[in-house]
Coordinates of C-alpha atoms in Angstrom, one line a residue:
X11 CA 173.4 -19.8 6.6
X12 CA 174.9 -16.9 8.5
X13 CA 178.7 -18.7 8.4
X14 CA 178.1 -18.9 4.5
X15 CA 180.7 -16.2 3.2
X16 CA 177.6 -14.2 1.3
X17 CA 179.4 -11.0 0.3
X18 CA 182.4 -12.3 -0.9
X19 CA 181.2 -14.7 -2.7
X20 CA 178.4 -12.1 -4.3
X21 CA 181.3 -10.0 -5.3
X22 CA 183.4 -12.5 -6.8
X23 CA 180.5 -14.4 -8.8
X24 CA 179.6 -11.7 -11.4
X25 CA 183.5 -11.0 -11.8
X26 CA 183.5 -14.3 -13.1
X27 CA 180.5 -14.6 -15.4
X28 CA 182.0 -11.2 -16.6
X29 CA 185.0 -13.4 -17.8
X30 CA 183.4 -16.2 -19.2
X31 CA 180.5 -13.6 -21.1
X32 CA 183.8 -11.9 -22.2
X33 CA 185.4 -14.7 -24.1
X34 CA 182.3 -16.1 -25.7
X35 CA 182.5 -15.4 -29.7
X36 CA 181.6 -12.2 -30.9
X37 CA 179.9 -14.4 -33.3
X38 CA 177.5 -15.7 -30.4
X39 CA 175.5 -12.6 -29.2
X40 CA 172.5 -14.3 -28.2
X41 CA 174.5 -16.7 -26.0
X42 CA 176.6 -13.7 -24.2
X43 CA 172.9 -12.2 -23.3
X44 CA 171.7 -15.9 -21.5
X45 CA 174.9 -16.5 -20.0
X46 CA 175.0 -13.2 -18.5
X47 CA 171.1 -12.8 -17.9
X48 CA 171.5 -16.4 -16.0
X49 CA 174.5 -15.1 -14.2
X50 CA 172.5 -12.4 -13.0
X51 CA 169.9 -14.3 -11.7
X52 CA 172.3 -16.6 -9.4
X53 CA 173.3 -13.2 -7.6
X54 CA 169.8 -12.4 -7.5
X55 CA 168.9 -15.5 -5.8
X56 CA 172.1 -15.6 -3.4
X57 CA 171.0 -11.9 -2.2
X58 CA 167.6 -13.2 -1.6
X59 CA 169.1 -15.9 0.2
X60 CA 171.0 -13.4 2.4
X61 CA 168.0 -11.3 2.8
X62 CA 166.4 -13.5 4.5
X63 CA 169.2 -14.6 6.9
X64 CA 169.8 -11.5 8.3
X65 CA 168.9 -11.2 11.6
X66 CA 166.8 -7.6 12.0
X67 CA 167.8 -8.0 16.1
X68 CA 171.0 -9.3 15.7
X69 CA 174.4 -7.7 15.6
X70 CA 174.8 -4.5 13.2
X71 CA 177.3 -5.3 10.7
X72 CA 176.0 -9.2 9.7
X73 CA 178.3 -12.0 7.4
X74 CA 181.7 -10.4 8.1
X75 CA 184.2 -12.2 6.7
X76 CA 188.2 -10.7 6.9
X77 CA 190.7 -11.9 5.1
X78 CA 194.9 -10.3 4.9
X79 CA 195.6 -8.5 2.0
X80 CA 198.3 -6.1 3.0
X81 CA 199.5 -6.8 6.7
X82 CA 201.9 -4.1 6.2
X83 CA 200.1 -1.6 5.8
X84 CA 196.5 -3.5 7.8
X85 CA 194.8 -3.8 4.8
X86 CA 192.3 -6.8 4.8
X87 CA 189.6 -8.1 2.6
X88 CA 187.1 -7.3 5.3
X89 CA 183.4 -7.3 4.2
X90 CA 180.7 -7.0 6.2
X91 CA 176.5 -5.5 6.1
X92 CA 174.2 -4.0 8.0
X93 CA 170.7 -3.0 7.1
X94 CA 171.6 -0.1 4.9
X95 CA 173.9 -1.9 2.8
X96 CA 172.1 -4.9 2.9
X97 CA 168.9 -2.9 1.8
X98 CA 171.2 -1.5 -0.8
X99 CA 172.9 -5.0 -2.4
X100 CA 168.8 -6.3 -2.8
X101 CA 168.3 -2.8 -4.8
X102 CA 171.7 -4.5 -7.1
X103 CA 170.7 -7.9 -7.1
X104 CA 167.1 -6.5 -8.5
X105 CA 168.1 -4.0 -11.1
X106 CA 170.8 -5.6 -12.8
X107 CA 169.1 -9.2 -13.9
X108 CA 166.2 -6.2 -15.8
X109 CA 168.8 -3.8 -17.2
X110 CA 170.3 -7.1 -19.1
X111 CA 167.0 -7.7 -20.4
X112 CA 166.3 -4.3 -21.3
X113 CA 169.5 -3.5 -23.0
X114 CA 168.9 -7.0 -25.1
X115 CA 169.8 -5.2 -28.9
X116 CA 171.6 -1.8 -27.6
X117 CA 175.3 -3.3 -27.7
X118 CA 173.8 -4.4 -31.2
X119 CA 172.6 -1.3 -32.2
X120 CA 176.3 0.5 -31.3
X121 CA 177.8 -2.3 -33.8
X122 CA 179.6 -3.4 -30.8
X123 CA 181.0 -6.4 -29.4
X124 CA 178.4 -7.7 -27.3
X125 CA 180.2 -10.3 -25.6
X126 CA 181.7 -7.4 -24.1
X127 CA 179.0 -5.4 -23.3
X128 CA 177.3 -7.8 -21.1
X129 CA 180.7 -8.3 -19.4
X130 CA 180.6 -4.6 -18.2
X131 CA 177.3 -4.9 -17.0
X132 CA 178.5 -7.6 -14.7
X133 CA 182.0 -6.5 -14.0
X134 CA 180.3 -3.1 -12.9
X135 CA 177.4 -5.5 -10.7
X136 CA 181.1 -7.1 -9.3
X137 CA 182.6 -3.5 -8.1
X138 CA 178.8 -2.0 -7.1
X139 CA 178.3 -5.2 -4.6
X140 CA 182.2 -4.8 -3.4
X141 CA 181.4 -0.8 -2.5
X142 CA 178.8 -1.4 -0.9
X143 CA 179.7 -4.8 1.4
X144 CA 183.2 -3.1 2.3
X145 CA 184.1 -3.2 5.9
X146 CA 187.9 -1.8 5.1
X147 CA 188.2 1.8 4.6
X148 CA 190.9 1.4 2.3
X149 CA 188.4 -1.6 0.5
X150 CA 185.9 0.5 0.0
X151 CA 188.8 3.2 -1.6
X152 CA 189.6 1.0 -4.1
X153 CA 186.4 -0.1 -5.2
X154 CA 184.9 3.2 -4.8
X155 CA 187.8 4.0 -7.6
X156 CA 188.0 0.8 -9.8
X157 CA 183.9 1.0 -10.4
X158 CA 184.5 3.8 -12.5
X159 CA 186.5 1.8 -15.0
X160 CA 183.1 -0.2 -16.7
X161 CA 180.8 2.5 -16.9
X162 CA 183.1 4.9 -18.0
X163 CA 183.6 2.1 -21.2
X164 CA 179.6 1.7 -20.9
X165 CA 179.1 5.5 -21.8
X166 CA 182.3 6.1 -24.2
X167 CA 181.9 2.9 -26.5
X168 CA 178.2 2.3 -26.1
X169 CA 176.4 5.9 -25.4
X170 CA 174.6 8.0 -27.8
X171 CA 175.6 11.1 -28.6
X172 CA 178.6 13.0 -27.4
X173 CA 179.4 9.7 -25.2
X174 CA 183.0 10.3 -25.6
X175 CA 182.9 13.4 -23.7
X176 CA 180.3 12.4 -21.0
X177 CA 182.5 9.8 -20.2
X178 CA 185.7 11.7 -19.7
X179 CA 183.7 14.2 -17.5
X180 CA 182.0 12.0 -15.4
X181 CA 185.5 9.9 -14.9
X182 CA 187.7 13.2 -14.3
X183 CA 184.9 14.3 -11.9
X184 CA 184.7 11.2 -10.1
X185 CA 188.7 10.6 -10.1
X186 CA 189.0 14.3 -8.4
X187 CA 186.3 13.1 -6.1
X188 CA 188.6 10.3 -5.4
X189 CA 191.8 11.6 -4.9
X190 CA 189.9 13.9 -1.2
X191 CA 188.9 11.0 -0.1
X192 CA 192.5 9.4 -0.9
X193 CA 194.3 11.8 1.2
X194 CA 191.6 11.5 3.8
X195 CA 191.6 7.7 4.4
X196 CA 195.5 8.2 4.6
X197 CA 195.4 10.9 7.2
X198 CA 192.6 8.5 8.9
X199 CA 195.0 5.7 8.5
X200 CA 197.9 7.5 10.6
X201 CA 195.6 9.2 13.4
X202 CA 193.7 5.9 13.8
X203 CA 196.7 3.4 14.5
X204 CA 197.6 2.8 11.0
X205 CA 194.6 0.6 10.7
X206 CA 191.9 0.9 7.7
X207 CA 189.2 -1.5 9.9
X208 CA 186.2 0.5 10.2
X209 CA 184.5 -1.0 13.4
X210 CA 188.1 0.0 15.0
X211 CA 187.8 3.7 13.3
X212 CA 184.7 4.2 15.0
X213 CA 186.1 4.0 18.5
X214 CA 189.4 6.4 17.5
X215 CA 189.0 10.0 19.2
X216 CA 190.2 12.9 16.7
X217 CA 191.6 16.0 17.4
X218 CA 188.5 18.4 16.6
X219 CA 190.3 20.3 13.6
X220 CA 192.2 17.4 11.7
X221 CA 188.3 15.6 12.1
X222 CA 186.9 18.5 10.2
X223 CA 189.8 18.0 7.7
X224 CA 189.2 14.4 7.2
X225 CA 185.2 14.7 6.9
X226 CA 185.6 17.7 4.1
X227 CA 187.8 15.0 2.4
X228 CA 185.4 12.4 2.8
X229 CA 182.2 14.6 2.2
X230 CA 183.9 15.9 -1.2
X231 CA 183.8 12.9 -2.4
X232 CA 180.4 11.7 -1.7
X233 CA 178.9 15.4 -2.6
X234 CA 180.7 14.7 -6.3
X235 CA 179.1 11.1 -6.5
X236 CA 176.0 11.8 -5.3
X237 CA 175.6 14.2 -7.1
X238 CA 174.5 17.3 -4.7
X239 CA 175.0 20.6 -5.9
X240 CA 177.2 22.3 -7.4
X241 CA 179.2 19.0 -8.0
X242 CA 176.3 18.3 -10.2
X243 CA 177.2 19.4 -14.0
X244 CA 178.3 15.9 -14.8
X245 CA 175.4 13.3 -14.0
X246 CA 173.2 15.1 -17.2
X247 CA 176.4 14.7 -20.0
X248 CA 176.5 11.1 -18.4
X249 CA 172.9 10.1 -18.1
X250 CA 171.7 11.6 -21.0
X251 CA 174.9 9.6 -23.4
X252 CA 174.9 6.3 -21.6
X253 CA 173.0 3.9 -22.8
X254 CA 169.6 3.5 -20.9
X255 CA 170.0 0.6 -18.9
X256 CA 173.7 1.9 -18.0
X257 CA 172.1 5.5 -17.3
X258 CA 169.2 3.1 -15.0
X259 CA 172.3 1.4 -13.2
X260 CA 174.6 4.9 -12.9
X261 CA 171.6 6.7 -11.0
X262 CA 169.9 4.1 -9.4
X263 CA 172.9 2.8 -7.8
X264 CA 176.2 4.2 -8.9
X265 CA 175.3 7.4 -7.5
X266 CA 174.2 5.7 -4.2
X267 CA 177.7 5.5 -2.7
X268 CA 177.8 8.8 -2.4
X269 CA 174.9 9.3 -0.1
X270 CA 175.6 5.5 1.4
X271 CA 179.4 6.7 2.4
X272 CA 177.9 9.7 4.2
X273 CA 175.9 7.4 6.4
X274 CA 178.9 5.1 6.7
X275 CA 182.1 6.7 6.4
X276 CA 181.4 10.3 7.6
X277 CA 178.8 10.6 10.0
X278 CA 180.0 7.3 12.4
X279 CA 184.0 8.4 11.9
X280 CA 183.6 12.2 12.1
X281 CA 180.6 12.7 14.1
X282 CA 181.2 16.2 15.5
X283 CA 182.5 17.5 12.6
X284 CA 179.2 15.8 10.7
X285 CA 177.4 18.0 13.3
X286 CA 179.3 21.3 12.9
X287 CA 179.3 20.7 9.1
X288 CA 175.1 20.1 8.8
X289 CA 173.5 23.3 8.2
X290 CA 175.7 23.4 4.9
X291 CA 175.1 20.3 3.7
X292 CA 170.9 20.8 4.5
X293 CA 172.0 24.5 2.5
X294 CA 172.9 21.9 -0.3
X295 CA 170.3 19.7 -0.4
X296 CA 167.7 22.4 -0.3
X297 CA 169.5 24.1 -3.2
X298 CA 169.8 21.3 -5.2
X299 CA 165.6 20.3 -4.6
X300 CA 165.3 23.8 -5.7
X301 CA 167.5 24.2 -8.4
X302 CA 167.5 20.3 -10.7
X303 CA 163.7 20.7 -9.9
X304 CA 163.9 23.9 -12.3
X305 CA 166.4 22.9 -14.6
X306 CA 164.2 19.7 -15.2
X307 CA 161.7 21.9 -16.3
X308 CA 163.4 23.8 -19.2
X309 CA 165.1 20.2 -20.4
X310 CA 163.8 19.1 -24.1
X311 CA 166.0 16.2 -23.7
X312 CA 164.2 13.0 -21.9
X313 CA 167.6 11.5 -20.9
X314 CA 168.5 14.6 -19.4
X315 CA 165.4 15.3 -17.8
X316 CA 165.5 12.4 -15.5
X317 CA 168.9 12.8 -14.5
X318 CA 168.2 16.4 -13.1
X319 CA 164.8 14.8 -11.6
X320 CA 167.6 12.5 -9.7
X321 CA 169.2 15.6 -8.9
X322 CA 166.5 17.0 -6.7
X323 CA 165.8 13.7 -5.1
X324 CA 169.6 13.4 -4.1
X325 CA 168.9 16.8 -2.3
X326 CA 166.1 15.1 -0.4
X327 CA 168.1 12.1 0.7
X328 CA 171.3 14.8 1.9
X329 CA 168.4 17.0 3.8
X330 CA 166.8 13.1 5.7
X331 CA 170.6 12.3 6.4
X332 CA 171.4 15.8 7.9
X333 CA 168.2 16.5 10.1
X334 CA 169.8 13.8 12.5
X335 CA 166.4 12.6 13.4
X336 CA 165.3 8.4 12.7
X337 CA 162.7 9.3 11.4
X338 CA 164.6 11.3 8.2
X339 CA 167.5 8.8 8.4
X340 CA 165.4 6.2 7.5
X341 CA 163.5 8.1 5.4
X342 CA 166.5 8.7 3.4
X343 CA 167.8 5.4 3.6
X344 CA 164.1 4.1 2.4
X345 CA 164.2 7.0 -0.2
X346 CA 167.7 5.8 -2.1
X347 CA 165.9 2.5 -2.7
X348 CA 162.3 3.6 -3.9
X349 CA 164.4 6.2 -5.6
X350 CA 166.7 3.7 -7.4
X351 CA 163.5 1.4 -8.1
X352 CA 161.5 4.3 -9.8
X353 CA 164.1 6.1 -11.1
X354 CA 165.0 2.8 -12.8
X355 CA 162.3 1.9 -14.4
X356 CA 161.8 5.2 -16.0
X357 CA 165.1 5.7 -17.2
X358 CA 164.5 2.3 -18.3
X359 CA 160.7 3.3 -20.1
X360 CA 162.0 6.4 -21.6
X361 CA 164.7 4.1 -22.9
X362 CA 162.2 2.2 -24.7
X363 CA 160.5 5.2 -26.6
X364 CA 163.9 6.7 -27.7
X365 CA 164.9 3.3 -29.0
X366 CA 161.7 3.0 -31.1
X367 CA 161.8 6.8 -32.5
X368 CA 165.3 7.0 -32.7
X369 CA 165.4 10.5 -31.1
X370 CA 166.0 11.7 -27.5
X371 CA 163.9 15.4 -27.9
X372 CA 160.7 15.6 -26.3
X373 CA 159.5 17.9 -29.3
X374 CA 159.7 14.7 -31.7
X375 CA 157.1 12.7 -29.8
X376 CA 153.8 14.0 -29.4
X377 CA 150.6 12.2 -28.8
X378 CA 152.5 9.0 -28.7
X379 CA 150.1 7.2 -26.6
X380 CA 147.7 6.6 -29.2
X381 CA 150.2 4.4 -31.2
X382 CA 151.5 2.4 -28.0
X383 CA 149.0 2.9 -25.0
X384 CA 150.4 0.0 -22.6
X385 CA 154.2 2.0 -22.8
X386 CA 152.2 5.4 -21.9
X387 CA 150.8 3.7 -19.1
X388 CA 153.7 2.4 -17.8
X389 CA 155.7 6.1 -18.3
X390 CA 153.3 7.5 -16.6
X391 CA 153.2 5.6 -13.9
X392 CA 157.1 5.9 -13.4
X393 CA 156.5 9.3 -13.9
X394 CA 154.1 9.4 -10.9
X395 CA 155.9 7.5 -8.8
X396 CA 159.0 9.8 -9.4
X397 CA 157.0 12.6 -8.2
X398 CA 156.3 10.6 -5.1
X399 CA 151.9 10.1 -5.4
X400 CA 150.7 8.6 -2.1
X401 CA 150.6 5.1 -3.1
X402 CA 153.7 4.8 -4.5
X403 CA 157.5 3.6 -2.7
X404 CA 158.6 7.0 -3.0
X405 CA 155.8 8.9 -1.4
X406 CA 156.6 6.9 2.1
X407 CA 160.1 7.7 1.6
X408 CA 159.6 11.2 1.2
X409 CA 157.0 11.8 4.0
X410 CA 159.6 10.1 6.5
X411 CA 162.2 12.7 5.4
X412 CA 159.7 15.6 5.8
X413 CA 158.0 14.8 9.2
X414 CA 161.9 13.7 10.4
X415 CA 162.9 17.2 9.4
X416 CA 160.0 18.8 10.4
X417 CA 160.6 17.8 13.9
X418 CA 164.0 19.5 14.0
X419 CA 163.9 22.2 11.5
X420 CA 160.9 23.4 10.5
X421 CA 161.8 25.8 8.2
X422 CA 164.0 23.3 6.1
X423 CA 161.3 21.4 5.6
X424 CA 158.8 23.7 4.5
X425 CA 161.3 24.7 1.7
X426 CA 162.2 21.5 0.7
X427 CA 157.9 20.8 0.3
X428 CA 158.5 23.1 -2.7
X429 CA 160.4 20.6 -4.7
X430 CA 157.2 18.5 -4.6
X431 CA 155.2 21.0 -6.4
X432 CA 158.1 21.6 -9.1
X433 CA 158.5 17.6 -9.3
X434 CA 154.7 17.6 -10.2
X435 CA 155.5 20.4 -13.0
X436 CA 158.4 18.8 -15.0
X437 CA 157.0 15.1 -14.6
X438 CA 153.2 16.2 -16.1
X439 CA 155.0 18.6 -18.8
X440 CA 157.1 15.7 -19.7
X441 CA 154.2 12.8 -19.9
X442 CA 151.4 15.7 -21.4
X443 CA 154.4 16.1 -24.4
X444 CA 155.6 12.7 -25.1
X445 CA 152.0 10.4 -24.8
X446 CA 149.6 12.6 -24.9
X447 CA 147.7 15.5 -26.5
X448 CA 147.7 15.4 -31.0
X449 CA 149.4 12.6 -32.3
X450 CA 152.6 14.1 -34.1
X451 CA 152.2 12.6 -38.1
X452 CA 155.8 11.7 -38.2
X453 CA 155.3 8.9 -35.7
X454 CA 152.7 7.0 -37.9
X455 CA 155.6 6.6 -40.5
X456 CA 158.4 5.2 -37.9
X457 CA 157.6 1.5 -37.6
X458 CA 158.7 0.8 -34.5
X459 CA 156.3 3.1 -32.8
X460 CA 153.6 0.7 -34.2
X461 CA 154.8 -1.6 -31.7
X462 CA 153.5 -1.8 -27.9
X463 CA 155.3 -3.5 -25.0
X464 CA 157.2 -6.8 -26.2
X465 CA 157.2 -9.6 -23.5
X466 CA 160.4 -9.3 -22.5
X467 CA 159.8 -6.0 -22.1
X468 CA 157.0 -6.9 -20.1
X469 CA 159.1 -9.1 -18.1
X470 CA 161.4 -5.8 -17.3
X471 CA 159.0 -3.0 -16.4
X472 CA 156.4 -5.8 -14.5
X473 CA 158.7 -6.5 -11.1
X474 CA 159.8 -3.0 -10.5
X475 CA 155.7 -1.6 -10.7
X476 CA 155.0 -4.2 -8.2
X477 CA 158.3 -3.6 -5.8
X478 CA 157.1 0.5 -6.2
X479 CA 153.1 -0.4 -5.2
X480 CA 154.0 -3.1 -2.8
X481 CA 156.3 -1.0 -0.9
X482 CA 154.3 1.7 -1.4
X483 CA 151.4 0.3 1.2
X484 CA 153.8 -1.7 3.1
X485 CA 157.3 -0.7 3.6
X486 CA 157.3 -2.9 6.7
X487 CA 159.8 -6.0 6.0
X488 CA 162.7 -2.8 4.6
X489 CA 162.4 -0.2 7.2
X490 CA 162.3 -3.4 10.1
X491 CA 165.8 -4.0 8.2
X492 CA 166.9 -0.4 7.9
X493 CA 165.6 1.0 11.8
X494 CA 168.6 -0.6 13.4
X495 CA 171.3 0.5 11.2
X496 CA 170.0 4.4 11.6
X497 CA 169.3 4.4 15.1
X498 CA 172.9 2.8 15.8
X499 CA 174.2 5.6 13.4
X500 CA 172.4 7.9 15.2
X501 CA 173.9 7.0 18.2
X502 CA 177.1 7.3 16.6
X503 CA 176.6 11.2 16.0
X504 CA 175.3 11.4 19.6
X505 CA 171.7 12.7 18.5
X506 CA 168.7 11.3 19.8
X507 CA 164.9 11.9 18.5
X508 CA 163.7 15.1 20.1
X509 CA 160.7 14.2 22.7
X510 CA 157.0 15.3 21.6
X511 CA 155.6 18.6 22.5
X512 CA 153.0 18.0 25.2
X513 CA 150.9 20.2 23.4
X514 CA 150.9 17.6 20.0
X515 CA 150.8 15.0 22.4
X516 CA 147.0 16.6 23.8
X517 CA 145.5 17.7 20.3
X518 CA 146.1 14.1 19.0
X519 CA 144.6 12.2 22.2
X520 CA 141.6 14.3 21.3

């Protein structure tokens, strides 16, 4: 199965159920949902598929096809995955198939086509998988840009409130973003040999100042995706509009590219500039643990909350990709999926209460628990998990990235151990508001908050609780996957694991 072209033909495959969803009659919802749901779960089974073809000891970009799209200028269709991306399109394949299920009546609710609705969820699945399987700098530019284009529709014609201007904001951002990294891969383009293949870029050697130059360009975009701080002001507007299982998809994976393209574009192209530019970019992260950590605190807006929770974990993964260690890297690599999987389903959960009391303020819940017990649960577990509980996916993640750091720069990681203790704060204020304590009177009258978990809600929240406990005891089978690809990267930067202290070494043989 490795000559079977995977990542083209995952990119290409929701593109067209997004077509055929799209021309279905308006008339027809149900039918747009099961055509798109089943789409879905073809992608999900390909990737599964893929999964387990990769070789973990094999070469490190795996199922690269190439094929000419601009000779002129060496532009080719050129796609390609190693474990990080791979580890990535799995995180894709999984979320999308739940956040059609989940989002079953919210194009309804909008009094919106939903024929169209569904066929931006896909179309965005489409430009997520391209971004990510990219092996062309200039490929990964253009889907990089044109992923943009569906959820900026899924937050302006679907959100909630002011959706119109969370959707300009987090496009204008984004396109500024874009246009750094545009003049970047064309300055890479004429240093390089006025070629956009990235195995080739890696080999190029760059004057030391136009390197710095072209990383900033790079880095400015990923910082601005990410979100790290202070490119940060837009994820909030956006995730607090969108609709939830748009919000799920725009912070469990959209904002992935950012800290993906680091570990791809800027540290194996730039490498000594990535070096020179580090203690900033760990000044970042810490600041943004720090800083979303307290903002989360102070939010009376659920929506909002979890998008500055995403924040502070985004300042986690930049501090694990910047310690230069394995150890961090894949700790950070680990950390974007359990992130995107917890994240997820509590965007997802919190979702679920706002649709049944019609209100996104914390102050309007209250002791909500007592009316639906098994959707407490389950938001409390997501909130635990977010806050990384040993146990959890999260809490290996976020070890690795503190013991990698550690190792390197102690100091760092102390700081960045304080973001646990906030995370603890705004998670427990949020869940000891919403589900527990008095039951608020007002909820009694709302008929919808008489109603627990549905099955297919069931069917939603039940895959990601057991992806978050399972790879919370036994990360194995991912970080087997993502070892390689960091070491290699690694390499690339020309950092290697710093040998134990002899006096470690002594106290632990005893």
């Amino acid at each position: 199965m490795s000559d079977f072209p995977f990542l083209s033909v995952l990119t290409v495959a929701p593109l067209v159920g997004a077509l055929v969803v799209a021309f279905l009659p308006r008339r027809r919802p149900e039918l747009a949902k099961q055509v798109a749901f089943a789409w879905s779960l073809l992608v999900l089974v390909l990737s599964v598929v893929m999964w387990v073809s990769f070789q973990v000891d094999g070469d490190r970009l795996q199922f690269r096809e190439s094929y000419p799209w601009i000779p002129t200028w060496g532009v080719n269709f050129t796609f390609a995955a190693d474990g990080i991306a791979l580890v990535m399109l799995m995180l894709i394949a999984v979320l999308v198939p739940l956040v059609i299920l989940a989002s079953w009546h919210d194009a309804e609710s909008s009094k919106r086509s939903v024929p169209v609705y569904f066929a931006l969820l896909l179309i965005l699945e489409s430009t997520m998988i391209g971004v990510f399987a990219a092996a062309d700098v200039f490929l990964f530019y253009v889907f990089f840009e044109v992923m943009l284009v569906p959820m900026y529709f899924l937050i302006g014609s679907y959100g909630g409130h002011q959706r119109q201007y969370a959707a300009v904001k987090f496009f204008l951002y984004s396109l500024v973003g874009g246009l750094f990294m545009l003049a970047a891969v064309i300055g890479l383009w004429v240093v390089g040999g006025k070629t956009f293949d990235w195995q080739t870029l890696t080999q190029v050697d760059i004057s030391t100042g136009t390197e710095r130059w072209l990383f900033l360009g790079f880095f400015l975009a990923f910082a601005i995706k990410a979100p790290f701080f202070p490119f940060h002001t837009w994820l909030p507007d956006a995730g607090g509009a969108a609709p939830a299982g748009a919000a799920a998809l725009l912070v469990g994976v959209l904002d992935k590219v950012g800290t993906f393209g680091i570990l791809r574009y800027c540290l194996p192209l730039f490498p000594e500039a990535s070096k020179w530019f580090a203690p900033w970019a760990l000044a970042l992260g810490l600041i943004g643990i720090i800083y979303a950590a307290l903002l989360a605190v102070g939010q009376s807006d659920l929506k909002r909350l979890v998008s500055y929770t995403s924040i502070a974990h985004f300042g986690f993964i930049g501090v694990g990709i910047f310690a230069f260690t394995t150890q961090a890297g894949t700790g950070a690599v680990l950390y974007m999926l359990n992130h995107g999987l917890a994240t997820g389903l509590l965007f997802l959960v919190v979702g679920m209460l706002i649709a049944r009391r019609g209100s996104a303020l914390i102050k309007d819940f209250g002791g909500a628990g007592k009316l639906v017990p098994l959707l407490a649960g389950v938001l409390f577990f997501a909130g635990l998990a977010s806050l990384a509980l040993p146990g959890t996916a999260p809490f290996v993640s976020e070890f690795l990235v503190l013991i990698g750091t550690f190792t390197v720069n102690k100091p760092v990681a102390v700081i960045a151990t304080l973001g646990i203790i906030l995370a603890a704060a705004y998670v427990l204020w949020m869940i000891q508001r919403t589900t527990q304590g008095t039951l608020n009177p007002e909820l009694t009258e709302i008929e919808p908050m008489r109603r627990d978990l549905s099955l297919r809600e069931k069917v939603v929240v039940a895959p990601l609780i057991a992806l978050i406990v399972l790879l919370g005891f036994y990360p194995k089978p991912v970080t087997d996957v993502i070892n390689p690809a960091v070491q290699a990267t690694m390499q690339d930067v020309g950092k290697t694991d710093p040998a134990p202290e002899v006096g470690s070494v002594q106290e632990a043989a005893k």
